[in-house]
Every structure is written in structure tokens, then in C-alpha cells.
Short mmCIF file of C-alpha atoms in Angstrom, two decimals:
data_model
loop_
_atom_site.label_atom_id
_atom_site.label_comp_id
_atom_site.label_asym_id
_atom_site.label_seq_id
_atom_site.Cartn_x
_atom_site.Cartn_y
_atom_site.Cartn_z
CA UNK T 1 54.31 97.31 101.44
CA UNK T 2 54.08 99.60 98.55
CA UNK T 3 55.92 99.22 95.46
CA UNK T 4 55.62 100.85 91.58
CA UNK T 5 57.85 98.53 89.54
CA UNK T 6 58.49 99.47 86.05
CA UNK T 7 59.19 96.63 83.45
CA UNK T 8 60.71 96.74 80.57
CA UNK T 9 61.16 94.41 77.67
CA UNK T 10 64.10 95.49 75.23
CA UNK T 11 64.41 95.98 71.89
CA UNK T 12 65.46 98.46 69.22
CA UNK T 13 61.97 98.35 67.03
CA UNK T 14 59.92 98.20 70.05
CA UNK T 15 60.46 98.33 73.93
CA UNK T 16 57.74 97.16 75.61
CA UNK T 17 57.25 99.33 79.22
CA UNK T 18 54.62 98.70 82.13
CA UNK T 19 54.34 100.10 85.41
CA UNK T 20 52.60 98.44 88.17
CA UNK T 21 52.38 99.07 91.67
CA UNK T 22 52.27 96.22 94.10
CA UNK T 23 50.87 96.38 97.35
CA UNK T 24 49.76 93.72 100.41
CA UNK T 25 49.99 90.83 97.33
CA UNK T 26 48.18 92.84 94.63
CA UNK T 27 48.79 94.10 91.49
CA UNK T 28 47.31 97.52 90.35
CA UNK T 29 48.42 98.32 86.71
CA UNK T 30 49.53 102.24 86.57
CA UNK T 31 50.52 102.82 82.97
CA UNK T 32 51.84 100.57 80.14
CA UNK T 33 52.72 100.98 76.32
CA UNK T 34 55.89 100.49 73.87
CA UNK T 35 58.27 102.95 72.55
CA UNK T 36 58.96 102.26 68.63
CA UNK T 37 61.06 103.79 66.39
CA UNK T 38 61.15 103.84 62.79
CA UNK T 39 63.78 101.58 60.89
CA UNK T 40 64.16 104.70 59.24
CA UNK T 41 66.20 106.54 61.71
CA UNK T 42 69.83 105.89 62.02
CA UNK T 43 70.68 103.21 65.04
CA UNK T 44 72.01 106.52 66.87
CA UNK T 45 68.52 108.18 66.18
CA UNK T 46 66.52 104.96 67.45
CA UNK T 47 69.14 104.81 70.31
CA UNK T 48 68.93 108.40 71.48
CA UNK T 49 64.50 108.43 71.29
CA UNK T 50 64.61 105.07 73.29
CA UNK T 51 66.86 106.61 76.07
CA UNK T 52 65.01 109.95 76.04
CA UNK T 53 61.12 108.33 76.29
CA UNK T 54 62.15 106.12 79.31
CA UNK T 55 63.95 108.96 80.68
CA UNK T 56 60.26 110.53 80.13
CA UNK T 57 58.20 107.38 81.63
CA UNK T 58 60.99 107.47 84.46
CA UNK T 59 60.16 111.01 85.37
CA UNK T 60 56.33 110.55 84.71
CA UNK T 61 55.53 107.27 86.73
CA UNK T 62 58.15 107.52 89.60
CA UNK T 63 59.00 103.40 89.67
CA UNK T 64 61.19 102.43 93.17
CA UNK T 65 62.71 99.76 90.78
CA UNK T 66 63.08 98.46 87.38
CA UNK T 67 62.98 95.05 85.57
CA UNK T 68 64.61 94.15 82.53
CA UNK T 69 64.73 90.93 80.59
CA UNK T 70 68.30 89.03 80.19
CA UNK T 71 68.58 89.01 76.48
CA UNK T 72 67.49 85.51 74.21
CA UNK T 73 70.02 85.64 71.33
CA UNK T 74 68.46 84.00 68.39
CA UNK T 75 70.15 83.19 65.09
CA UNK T 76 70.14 86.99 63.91
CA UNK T 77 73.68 88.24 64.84
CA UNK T 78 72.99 91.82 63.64
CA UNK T 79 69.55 91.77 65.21
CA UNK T 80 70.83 90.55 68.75
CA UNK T 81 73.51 93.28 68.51
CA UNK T 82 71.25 96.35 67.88
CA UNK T 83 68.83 94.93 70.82
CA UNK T 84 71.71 94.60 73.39
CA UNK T 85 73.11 98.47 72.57
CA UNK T 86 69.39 99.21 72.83
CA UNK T 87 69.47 97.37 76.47
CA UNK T 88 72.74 99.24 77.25
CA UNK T 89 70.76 102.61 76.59
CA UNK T 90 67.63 101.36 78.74
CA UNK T 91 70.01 99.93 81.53
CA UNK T 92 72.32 103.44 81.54
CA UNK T 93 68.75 105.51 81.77
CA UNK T 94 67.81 103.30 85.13
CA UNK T 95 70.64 103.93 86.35
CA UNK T 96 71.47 107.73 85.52
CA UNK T 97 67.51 107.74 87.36
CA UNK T 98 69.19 105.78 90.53
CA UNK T 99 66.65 103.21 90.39
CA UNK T 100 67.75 99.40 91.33
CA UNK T 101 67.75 97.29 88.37
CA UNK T 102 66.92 93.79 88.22
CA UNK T 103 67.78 91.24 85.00
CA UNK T 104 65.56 88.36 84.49
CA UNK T 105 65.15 85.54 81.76
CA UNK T 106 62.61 84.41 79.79
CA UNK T 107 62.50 81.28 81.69
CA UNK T 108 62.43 83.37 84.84
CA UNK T 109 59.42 85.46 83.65
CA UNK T 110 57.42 82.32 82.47
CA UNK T 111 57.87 80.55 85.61
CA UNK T 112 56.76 83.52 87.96
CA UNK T 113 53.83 84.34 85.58
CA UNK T 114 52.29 80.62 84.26
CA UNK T 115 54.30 78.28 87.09
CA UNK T 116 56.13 76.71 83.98
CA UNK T 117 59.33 77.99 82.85
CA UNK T 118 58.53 76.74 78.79
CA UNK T 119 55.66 78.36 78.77
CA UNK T 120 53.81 79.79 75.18
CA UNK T 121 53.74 83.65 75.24
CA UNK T 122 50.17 83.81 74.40
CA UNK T 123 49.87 81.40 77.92
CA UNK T 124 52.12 84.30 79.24
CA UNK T 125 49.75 87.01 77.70
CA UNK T 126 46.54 85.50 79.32
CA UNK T 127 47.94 85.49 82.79
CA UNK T 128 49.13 88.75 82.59
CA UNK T 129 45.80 90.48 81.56
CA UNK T 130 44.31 88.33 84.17
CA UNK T 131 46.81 88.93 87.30
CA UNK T 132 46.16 92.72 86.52
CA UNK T 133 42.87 92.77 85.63
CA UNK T 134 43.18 94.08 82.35
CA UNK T 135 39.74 94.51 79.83
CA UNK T 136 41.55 92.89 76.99
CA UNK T 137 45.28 92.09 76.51
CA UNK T 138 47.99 94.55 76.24
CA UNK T 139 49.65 95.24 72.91
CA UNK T 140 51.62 94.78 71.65
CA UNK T 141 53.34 91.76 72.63
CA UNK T 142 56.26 93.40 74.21
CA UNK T 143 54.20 95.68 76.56
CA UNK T 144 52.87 92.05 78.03
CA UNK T 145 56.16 90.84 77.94
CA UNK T 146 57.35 93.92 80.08
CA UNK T 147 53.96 94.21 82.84
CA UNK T 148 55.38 90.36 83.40
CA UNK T 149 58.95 91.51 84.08
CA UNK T 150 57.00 93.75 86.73
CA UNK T 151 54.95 90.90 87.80
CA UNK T 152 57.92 89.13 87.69
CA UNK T 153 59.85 91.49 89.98
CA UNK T 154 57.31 91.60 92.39
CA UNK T 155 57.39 87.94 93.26
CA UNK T 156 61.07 87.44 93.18
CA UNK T 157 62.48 91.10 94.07
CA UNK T 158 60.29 92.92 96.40
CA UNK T 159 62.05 90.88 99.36
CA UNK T 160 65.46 92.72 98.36
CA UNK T 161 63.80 95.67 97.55
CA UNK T 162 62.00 96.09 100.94
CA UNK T 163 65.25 95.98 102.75
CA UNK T 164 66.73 98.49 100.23
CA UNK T 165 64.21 101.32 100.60
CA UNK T 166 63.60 99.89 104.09
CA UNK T 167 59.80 99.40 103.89
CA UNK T 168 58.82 96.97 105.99
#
């Protein structure tokens, strides 16, 4: 089986992206990077670049399926709500694409990546840029965080999503 997941880590500053294609049990990175935007630009601005770059990678890379991290909220209110409208935007672009979307946590991701769900994200890092045979690791942090939502996706989703483009 064949399968070019695309992950994506949200955020409104940066959203890390990776695309990896998983076939027989291996991993075979295809593209990864981050999409910033300037703190300069309105929230609409930052908003409307994030939805029209994935729309982009979308279009570009051709992923059967996306992953998307469940959001953390930490103790920044106004932070945690700019970061889930930026989600909304990455979640609507998926979907307006018709690709399957599939929400995992950060306890999810750590435990498919390491085999411990409190894992340290530089522990998360290393097993990423080993798993796909990276030279060095991927930066920034949020384009390792999303190639392990795709790593992620391909342990834990590829059963469902075999049956759903029927490719047994």
C-alpha cells in the first residue's frame, strides 16, 4: 500500500507542514517546510496566507490524507485563540481539498514516534530525522512536529484509510 500523508502542525506564527509517503512499512519523506507570517499582518492577513499556501502545498504534493494536531492550550488565552482560528483555516482548506482529516494529540504523536507518550520534543526530533532518514533535523521545530503527525498517521490511520480509498 501506497500512501502520501501530509502533516501539519498548527499555528498562526508558524505551521509546520511535511509530506511523506508511506509504502510496504516505509517512510520516504516528499517535501517538508513551515509557512510563517509576519506579526505584522493583521490576524485576517496571517489567516488568509496560511489558507492560501496549504491550498498551494495541497495542490503541489497531492496527499490522500491529512494529519493535524489536537490543540495543547497553555496559559496564553489570546495565543490559544489565534492558533485554533488558524486550525479552523487549515482544517476548512483539507476539507474544501476533500482530503480525510485526522486529529491527533501530543501524547498521541509522542507515543507513535518515541513509544512514550511524555516524551521531550528534541527525543521527538531525533526519531523523526531518523525514521525518515533525514541528513540533519528538520527546522524548524514545527516542521518536525508536523513529518511526526505524518508518521503518526501512518501507524494509527493507514488501516482506515486503506478501506477508504480501497487499497488493499
Amino acid at each position: 500500500m501506497c500512501v502520501i500523508i501530509l502533516g501539519i502542525d498548527p499555528g498562526i506564527a508558524i505551521v509546520g507542514w511535511g509530506v511523506v509517503d508511506y509504502t510496504g512499512n516505509k517512510f520516504t519523506p516528499i517535501a517538508y517546510g513551515s509557512i510563517q507570517t509576519p506579526k505584522e499582518l493583521t490576524t485576517e492577513r496571517r489567516l488568509e496566507r496560511i489558507y492560501h499556501e496549504l491550498t498551494d502545498i495541497i495542490k503541489t504534493y497531492h496527499p490522500q490524507s491529512m494529519a493535524v494536531e489536537e490543540l495543547f492550550f497553555n496559559t496564553n488565552q489570546t495565543t490559544g485563540i489565534r492558533v485554533a482560528e488558524a486550525r479552523g483555516v487549515i482544517l476548512l482548506a483539507g476539507q474544501l481539498c476533500g482530503l480525510p482529516i485526522a486529529e491527533y494529540t501530543p501524547l498521541q504523536v509522542k507515543q507513535a514516534v518515541v513509544g512514550y507518550g511524555r516524551a521531550e520534543k528534541k527525543q521527538v526530533i531525533t526519531m523523526v530525522t531518523m525514521m525518515l532518514g533525514l541528513p540533519k533535523p528538520p527546522k524548524p521545530d514545527d516542521t518536525a512536529d508536523a513529518l511526526a503527525l505524518a508518521i503518526t498517521h501512518a501507524h494509527s490511520g493507514c488501516s482506515r484509510l486503506a478501506s477508504y480509498y480501497n487499497l488493499k
